[in-house]
Short mmCIF file of C-alpha atoms and ligand atoms in Angstrom, two decimals:
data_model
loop_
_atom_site.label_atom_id
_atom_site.label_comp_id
_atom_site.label_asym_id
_atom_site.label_seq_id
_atom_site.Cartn_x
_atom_site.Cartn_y
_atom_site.Cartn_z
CA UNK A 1 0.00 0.00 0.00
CA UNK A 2 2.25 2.61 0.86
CA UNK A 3 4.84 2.09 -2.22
CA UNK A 4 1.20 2.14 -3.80
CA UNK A 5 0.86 5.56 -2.40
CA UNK A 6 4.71 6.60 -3.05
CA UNK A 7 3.87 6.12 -6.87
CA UNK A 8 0.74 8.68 -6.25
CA UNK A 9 2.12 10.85 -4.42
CA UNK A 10 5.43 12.17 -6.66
CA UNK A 11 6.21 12.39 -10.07
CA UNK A 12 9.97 12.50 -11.77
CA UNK A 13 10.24 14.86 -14.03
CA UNK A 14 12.09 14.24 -17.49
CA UNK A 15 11.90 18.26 -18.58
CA UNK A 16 13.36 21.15 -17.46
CA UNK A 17 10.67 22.70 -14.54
CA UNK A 18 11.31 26.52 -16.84
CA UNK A 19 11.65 25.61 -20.24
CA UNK A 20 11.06 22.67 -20.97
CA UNK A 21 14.29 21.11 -22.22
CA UNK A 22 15.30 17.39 -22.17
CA UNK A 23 18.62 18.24 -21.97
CA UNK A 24 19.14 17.71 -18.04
CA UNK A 25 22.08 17.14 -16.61
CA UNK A 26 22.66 15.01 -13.08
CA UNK A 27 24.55 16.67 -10.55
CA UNK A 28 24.09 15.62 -7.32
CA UNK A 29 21.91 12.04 -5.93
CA UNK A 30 21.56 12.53 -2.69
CA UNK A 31 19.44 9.00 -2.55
CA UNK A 32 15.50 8.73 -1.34
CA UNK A 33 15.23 11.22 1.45
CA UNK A 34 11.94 11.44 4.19
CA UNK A 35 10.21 14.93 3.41
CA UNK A 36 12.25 17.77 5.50
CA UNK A 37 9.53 18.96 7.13
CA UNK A 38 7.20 15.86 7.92
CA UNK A 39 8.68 15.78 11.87
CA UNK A 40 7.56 13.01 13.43
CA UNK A 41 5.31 12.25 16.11
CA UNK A 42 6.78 9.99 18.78
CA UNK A 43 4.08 7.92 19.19
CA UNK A 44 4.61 7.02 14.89
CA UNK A 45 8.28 6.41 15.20
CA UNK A 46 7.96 2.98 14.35
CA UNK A 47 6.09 3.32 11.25
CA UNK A 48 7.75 3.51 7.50
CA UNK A 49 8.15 7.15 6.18
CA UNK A 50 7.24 7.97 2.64
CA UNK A 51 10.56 8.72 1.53
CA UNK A 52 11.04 9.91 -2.44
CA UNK A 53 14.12 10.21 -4.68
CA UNK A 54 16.54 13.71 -4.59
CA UNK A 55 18.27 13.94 -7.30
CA UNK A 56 19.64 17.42 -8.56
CA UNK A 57 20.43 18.26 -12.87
CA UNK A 58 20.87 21.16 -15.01
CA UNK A 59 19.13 22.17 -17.50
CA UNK A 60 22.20 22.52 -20.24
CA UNK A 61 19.78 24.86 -22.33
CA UNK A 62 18.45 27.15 -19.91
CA UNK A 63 20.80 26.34 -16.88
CA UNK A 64 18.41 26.00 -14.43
CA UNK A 65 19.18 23.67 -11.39
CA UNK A 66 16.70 21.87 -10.41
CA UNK A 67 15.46 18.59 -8.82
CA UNK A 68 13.79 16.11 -11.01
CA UNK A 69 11.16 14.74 -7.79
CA UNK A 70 7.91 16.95 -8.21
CA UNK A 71 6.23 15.64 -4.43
CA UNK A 72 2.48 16.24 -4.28
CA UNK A 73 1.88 19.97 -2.49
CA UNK A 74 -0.69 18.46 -0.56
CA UNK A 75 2.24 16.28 1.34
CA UNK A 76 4.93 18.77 1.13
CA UNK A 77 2.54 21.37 3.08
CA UNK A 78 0.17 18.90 5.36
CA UNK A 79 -2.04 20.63 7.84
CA UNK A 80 1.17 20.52 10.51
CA UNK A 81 3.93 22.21 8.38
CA UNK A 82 5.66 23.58 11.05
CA UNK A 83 7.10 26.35 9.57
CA UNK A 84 6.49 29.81 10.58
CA UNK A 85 8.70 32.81 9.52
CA UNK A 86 8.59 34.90 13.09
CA UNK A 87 10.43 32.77 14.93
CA UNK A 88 13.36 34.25 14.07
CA UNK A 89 14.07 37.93 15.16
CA UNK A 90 16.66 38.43 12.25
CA UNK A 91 14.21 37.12 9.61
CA UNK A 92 11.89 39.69 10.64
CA UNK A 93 13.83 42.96 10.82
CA UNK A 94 15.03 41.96 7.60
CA UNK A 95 11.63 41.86 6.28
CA UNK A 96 10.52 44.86 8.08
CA UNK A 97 13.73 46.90 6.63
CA UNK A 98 12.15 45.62 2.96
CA UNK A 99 8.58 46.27 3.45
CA UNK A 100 9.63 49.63 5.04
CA UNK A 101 12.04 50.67 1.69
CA UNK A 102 9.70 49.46 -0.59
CA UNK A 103 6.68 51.71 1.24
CA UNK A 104 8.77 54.40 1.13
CA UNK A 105 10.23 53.93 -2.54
CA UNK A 106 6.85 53.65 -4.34
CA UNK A 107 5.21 56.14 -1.83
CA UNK A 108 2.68 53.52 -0.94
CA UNK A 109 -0.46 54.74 1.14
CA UNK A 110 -4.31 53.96 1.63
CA UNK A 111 -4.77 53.77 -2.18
CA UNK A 112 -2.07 51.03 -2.58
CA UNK A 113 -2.25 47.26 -2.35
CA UNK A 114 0.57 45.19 -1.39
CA UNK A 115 0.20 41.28 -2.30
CA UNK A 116 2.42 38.48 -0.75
CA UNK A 117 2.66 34.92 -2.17
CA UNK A 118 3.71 32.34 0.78
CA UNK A 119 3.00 35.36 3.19
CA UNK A 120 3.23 32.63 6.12
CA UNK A 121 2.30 33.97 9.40
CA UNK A 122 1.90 37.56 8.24
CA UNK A 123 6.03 38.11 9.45
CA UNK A 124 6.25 40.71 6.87
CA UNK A 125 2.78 42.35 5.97
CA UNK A 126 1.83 43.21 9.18
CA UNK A 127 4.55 46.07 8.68
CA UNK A 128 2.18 47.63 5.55
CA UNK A 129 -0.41 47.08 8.24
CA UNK A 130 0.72 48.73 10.82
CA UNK A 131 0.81 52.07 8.32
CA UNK A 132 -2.54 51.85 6.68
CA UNK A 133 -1.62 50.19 3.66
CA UNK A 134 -3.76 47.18 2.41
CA UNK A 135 -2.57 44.20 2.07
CA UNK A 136 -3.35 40.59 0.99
CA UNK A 137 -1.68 37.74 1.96
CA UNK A 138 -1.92 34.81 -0.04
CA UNK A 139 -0.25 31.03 1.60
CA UNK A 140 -1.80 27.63 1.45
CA UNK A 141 -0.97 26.23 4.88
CA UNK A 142 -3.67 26.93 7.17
CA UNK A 143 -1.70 27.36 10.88
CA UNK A 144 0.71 30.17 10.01
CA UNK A 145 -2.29 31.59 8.15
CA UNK A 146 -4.41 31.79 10.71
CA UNK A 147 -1.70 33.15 12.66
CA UNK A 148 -1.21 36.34 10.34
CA UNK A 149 -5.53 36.89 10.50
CA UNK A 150 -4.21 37.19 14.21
CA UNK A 151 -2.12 40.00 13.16
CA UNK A 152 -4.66 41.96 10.79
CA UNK A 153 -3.26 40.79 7.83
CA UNK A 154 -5.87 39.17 5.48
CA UNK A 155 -4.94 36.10 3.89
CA UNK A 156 -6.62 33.74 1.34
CA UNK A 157 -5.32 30.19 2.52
CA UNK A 158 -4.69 28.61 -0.92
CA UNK A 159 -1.72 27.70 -3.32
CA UNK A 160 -0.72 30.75 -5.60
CA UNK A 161 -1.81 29.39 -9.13
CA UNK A 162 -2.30 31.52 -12.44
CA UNK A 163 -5.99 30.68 -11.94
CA UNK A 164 -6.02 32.19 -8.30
CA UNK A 165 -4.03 34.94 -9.72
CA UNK A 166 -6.84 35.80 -12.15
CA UNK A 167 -9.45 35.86 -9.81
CA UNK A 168 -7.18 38.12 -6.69
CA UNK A 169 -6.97 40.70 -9.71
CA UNK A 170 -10.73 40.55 -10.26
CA UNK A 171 -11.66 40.09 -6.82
CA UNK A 172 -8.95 42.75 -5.13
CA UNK A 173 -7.51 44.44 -8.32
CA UNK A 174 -3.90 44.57 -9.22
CA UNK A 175 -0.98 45.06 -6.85
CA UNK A 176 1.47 47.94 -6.54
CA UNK A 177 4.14 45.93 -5.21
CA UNK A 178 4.40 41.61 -5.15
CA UNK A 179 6.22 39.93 -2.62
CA UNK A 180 7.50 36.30 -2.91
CA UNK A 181 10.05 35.58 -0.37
CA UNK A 182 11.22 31.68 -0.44
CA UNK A 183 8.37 30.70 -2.52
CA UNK A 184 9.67 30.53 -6.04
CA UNK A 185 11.68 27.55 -5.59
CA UNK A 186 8.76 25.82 -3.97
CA UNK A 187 6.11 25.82 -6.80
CA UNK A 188 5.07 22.60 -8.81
CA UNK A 189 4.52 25.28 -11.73
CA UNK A 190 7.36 27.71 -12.26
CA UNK A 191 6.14 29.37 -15.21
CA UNK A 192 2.92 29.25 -14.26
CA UNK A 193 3.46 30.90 -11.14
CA UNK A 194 5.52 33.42 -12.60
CA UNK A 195 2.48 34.32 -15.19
CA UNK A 196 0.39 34.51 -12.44
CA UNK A 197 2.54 36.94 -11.02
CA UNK A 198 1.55 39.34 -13.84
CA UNK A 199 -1.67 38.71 -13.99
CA UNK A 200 -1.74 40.80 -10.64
CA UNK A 201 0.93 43.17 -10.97
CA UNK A 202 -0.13 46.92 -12.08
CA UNK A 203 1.54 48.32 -14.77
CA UNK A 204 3.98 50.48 -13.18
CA UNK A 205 4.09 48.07 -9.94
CA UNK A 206 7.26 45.78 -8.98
CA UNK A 207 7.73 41.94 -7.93
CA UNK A 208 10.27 41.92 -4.95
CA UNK A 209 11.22 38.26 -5.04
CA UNK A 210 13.66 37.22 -2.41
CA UNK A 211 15.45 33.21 -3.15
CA UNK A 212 18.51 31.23 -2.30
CA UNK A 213 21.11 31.99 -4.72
CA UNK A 214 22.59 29.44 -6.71
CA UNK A 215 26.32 30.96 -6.19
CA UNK A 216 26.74 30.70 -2.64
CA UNK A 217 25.41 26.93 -2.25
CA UNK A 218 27.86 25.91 -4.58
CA UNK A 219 30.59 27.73 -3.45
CA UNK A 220 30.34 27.20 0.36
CA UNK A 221 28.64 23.50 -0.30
CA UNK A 222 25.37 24.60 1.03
CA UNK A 223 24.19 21.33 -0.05
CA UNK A 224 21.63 20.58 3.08
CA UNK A 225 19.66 23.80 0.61
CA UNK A 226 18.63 20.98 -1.10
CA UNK A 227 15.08 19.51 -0.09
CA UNK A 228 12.00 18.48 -1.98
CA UNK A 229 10.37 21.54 -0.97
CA UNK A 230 12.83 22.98 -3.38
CA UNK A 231 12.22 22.50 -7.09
CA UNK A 232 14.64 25.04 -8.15
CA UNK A 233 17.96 26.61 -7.39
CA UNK A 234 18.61 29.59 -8.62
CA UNK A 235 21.44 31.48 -10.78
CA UNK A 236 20.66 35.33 -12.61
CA UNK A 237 21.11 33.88 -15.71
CA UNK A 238 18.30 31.14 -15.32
CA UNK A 239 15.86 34.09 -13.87
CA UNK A 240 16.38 36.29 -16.30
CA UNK A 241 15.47 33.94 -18.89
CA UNK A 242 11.83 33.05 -17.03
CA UNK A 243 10.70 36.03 -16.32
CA UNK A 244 11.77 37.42 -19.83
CA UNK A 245 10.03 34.36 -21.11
CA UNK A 246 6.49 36.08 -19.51
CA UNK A 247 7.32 39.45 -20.24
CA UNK A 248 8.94 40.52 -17.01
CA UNK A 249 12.37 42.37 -16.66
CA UNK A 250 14.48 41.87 -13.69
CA UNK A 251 15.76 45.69 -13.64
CA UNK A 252 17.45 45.44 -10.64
CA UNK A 253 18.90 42.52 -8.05
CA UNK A 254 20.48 43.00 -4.62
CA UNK A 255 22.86 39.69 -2.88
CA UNK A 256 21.51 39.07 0.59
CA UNK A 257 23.48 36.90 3.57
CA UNK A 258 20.13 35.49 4.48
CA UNK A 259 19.36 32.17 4.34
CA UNK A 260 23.36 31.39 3.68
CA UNK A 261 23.36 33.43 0.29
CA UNK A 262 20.47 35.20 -1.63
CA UNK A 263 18.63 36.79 -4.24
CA UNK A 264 16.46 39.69 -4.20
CA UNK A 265 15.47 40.58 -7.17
CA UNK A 266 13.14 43.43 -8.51
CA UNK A 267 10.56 42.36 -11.71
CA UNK A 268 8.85 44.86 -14.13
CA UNK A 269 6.80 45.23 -16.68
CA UNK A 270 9.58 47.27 -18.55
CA UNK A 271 12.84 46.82 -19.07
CA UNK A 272 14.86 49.48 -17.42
CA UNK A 273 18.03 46.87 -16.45
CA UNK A 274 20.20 48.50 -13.87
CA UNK A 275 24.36 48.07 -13.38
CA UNK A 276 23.41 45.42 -10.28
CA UNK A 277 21.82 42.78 -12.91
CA UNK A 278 24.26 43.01 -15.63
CA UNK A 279 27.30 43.03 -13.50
CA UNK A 280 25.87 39.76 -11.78
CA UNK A 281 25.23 38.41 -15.02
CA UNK A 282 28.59 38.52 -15.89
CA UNK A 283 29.78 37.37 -12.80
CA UNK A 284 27.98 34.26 -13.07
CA UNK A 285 28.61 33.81 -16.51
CA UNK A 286 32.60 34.69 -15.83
CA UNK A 287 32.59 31.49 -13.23
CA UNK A 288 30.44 29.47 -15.36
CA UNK A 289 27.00 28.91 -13.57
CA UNK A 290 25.85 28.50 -17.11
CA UNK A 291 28.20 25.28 -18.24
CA UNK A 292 27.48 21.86 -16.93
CA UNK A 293 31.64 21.85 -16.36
CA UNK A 294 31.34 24.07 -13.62
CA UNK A 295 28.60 21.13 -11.54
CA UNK A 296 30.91 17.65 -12.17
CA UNK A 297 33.02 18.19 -9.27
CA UNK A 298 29.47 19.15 -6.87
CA UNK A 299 29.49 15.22 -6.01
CA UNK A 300 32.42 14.93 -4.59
CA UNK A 301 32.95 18.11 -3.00
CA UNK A 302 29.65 17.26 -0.96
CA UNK A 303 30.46 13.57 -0.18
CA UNK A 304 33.88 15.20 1.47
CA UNK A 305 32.12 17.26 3.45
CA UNK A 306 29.55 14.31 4.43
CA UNK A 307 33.10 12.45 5.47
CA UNK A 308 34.80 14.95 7.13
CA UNK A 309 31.72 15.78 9.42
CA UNK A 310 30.93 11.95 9.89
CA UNK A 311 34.90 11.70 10.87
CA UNK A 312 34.41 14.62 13.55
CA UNK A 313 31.23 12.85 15.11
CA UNK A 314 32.70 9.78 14.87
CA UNK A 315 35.70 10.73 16.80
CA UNK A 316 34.09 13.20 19.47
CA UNK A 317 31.79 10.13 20.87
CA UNK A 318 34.69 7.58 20.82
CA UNK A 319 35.99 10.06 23.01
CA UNK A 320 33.04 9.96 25.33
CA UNK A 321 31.55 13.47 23.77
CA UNK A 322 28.21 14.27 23.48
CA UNK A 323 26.82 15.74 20.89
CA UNK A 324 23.84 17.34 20.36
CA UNK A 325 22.09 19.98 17.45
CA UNK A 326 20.84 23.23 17.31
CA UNK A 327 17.52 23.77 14.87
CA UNK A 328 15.45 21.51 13.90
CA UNK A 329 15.52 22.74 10.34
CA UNK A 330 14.40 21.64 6.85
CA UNK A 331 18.07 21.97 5.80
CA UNK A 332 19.27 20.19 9.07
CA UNK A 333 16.76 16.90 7.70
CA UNK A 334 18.98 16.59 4.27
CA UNK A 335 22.60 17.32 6.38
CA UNK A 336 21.55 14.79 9.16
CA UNK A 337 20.15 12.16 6.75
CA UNK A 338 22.56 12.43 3.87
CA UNK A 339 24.98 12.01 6.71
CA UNK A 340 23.66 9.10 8.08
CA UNK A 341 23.52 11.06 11.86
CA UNK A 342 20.61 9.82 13.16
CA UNK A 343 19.37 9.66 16.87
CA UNK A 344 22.29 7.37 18.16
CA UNK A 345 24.87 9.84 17.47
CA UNK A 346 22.89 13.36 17.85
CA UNK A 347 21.34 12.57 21.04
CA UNK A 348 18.74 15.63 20.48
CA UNK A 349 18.35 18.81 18.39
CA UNK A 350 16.83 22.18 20.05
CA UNK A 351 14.41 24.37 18.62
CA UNK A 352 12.33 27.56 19.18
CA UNK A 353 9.73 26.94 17.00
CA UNK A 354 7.23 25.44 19.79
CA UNK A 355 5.45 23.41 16.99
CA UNK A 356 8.48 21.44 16.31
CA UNK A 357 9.46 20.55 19.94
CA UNK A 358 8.41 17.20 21.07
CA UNK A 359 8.43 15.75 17.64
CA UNK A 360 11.27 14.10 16.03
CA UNK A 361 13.66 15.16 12.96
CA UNK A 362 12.38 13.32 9.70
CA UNK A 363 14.64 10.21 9.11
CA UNK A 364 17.14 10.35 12.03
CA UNK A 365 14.07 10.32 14.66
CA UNK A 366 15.94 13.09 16.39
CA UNK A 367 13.95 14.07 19.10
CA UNK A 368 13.21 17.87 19.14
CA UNK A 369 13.58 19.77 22.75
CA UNK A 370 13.15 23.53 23.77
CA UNK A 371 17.03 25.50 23.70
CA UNK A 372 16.80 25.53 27.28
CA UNK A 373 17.79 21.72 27.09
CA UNK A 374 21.48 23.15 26.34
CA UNK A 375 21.74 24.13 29.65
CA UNK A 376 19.84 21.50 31.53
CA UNK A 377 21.85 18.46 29.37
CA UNK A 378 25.27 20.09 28.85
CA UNK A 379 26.08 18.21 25.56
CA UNK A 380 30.05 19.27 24.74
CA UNK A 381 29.36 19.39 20.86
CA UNK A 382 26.32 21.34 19.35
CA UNK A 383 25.96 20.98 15.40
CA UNK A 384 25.01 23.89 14.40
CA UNK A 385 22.12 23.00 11.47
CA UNK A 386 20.79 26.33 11.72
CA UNK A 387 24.22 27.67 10.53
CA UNK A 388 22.67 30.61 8.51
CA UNK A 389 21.94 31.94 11.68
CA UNK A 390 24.52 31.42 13.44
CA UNK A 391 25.38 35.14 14.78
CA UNK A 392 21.78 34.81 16.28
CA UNK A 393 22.63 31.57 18.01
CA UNK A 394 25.77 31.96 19.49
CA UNK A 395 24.27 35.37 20.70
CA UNK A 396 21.38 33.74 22.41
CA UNK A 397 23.37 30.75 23.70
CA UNK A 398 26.27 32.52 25.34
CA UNK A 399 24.85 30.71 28.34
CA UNK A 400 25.68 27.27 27.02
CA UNK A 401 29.01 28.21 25.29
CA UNK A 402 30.15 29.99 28.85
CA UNK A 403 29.99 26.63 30.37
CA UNK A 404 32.36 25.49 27.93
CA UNK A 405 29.93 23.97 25.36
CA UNK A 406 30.83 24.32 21.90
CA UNK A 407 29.54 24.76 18.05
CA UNK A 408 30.02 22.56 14.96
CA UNK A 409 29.00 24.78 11.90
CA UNK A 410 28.90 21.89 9.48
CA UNK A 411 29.01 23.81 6.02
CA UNK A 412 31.52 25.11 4.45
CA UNK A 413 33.53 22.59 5.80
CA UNK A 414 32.79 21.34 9.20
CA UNK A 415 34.47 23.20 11.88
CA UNK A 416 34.47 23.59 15.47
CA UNK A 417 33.67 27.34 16.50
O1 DWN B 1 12.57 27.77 2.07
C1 DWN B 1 12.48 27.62 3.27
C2 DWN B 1 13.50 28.23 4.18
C3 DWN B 1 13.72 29.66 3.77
O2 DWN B 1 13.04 28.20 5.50
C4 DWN B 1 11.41 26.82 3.83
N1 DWN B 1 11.30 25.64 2.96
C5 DWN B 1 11.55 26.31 5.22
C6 DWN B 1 12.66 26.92 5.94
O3 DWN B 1 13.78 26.08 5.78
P1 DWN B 1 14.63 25.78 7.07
O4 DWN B 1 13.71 25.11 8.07
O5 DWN B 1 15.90 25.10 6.72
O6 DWN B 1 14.88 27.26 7.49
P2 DWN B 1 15.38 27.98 8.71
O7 DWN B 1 14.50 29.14 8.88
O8 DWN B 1 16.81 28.21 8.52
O9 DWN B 1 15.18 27.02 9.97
C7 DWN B 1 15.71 27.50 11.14
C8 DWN B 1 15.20 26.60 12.25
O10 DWN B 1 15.88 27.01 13.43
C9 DWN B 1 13.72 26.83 12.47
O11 DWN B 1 13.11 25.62 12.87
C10 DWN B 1 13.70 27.81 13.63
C11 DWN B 1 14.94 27.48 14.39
N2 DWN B 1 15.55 28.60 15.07
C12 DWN B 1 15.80 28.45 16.42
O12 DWN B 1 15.50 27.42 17.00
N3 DWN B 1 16.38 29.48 17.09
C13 DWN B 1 15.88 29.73 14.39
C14 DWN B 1 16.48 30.77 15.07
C15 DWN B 1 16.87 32.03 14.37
C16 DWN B 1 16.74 30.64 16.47
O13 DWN B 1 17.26 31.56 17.13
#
């Protein structure tokens, strides 16, 4: 029955997800993975996981990466998905600082609408709230939505789809400015979303997309990125080709630290390309993001990291260490399980998101605690699987570290802090 229901419940692709070409290279396997953010109740630990194949290509004709898994929305986003944006105080002055610059640039007032795809737990349009601007948040899992009613920001609880975009521009009208943070990647239907976009963007108004950037993951081996909740990584180059492809010009980009490296880029209905896309372009095009060459040694490069970290574990429990995590994170699921670091090693991973704690890591059946477990267990070794925000951790657990605890950050390359 379930292998029944595996078969139902994904499809491989054998075309590239933006346009279409057959030409897709493999990059990276990193074998059939659990779902990254289908945590586990206790109480099920004994029961098989779906688990579904991760495999990574690129497209040698538009040079998208991409994985070839499509998983059914329905099970990538179940009633529980645990994720919710506020939990993390950097992740939301960073979106207030963009929701406030934006206001400000396009003079945005009681006239305006402001639209946000994925919009979560209202993290980042409760800022347009809080100065009289409308807004409409648009995200199809039904906790965190509920959560950003809580916060007067109206949200329709439904997958962003060119159909749903036609009837937001009929039922609200068009939007001045379009936000899509982390959401991109996600969709089954990249072009399709990315159509839709248009279909509610005014004619002088502007997409602010924020996404991982394809540079930084391959340069610092951000590898645990990779999920099936991500369809795409992006580069510039493969961007600029969708959103020319539906009439939209990326005029302007700016490279974020968040999320360990990323994109924000800045869509139009014109083309009025600015110095911070074309020297980007070139960049990428100068290290050769879009040449299969520049992927072959990806492989390897990760499976030395997955040794070297493996290696460190390895060594600090034959010395009677113990180690322990730090974020129960979507990204921490691929590291842990492509690792093979499962609950007899990591003896538990803390978290502050209170809808993850009690449940256990997808896979490795790591259980999930509060952070004030650091100081009540005292493991000596913390990975670190939240790494991209690490400043915040260390910060916040100078408690734990005083009493001589200490960090792994596992990506670049695994280090002790
Ligand atoms: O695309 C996505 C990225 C942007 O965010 C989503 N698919 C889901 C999510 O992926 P992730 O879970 O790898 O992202 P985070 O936000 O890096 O996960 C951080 C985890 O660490 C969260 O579970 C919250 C937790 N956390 C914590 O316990 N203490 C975070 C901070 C900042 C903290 O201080």
């Amino acid at each position: 029955m379930l292998l029944q229901q595996r078969k139902n419940l994904s499809v491989t692709e054998s075309a590239c997800r933006s346009c279409g070409s057959e030409a897709l290279v493999p990059i990276l396997d990193l074998g059939r993975t659990p779902l990254a953010d289908r945590l586990i109740r206790p109480e099920n630990a004994g029961e098989e996981e779906l688990v579904f194949p991760l495999e990574v290509a690129f497209c040698a004709d538009c040079t998208l990466v991409q994985i070839l898994e499509t998983v059914a929305p329905e099970i990538l986003y179940a009633d529980d998905y645990p994720y919710f944006s506020s939990f993390s105080p950097a992740l939301l002055a960073h979106s207030r600082a963009n929701a406030m610059a934006r206001a400000d640039e396009r003079g945005l007032d009681s006239d305006s609408l402001v639209i946000e795809l994925a919009s979560n737990d209202g993290y980042l349009l409760k800022n347009y709230v809080e100065r009289g601007i409308p807004v409409l948040g648009i995200d199809p899992a039904d906790g965190p939505a509920a959560d950003a009613e809580k916060v007067g920001v109206r949200t329709l609880c439904a997958f962003f789809t060119e159909q749903l975009a036609q009837e937001v521009a009929e039922k609200y009208g068009r939007a001045d400015v379009i936000h899509g943070n982390n959401v991109l990647a996600h969709v089954k239907d990249t072009n399709g979303f990315v159509r839709g976009i248009g279909h509610i963007l005014k004619d002088d108004g502007v997409a602010v997309l924020e996404m991982p950037h394809l540079l930084p993951l391959m340069e610092h081996i951000e590898f645990d990125t990779i999920y099936h909740e991500h369809h795409c990584y992006f580069s510039l180059i493969a961007l600029d080709k969708l959103f020319r492809r539906h009439g939209l010009f990326i005029n302007r980009v700016e490279q974020l630290a968040l999320h360990g490296g990323s994109l924000r880029i800045f869509a139009e209905r014109t083309e009025n390309v600015d110095a911070s896309v074309t020297e980007l372009l070139a960049h990428e095009r100068a290290i050769g993001l879009d040449s299969a060459d520049y992927y072959r040694e990806f492989a390897a490069r990760v499976a030395g990291l997955r040794d070297k970290l493996v290696a460190l574990v390895g060594q600090l429990r034959a010395e009677g260490k113990r180690v322990a995590a730090y974020g129960a994170a979507a990204k921490g699921a691929t590291m842990v399980n492509y690792c093979g670091l499962d609950h007899t090693q990591i003896d538990f991973v803390v978290d502050r998101n209170v809808n993850k704690q009690g449940l256990l890591m997808p896979g490795a059946k790591i259980p999930i605690m509060a952070p004030e477990a650091l100081l009540e267990k005292r493991p000596d070794y913390v990975l670190v699987l939240a790494w991209n925000f690490i400043d915040e951790i260390v910060a916040q657990q100078a408690g734990y570290l005083a009493t001589g605890g200490k960090f792994i950050v596992p990506v670049p390359e695994p280090k002790v802090l």
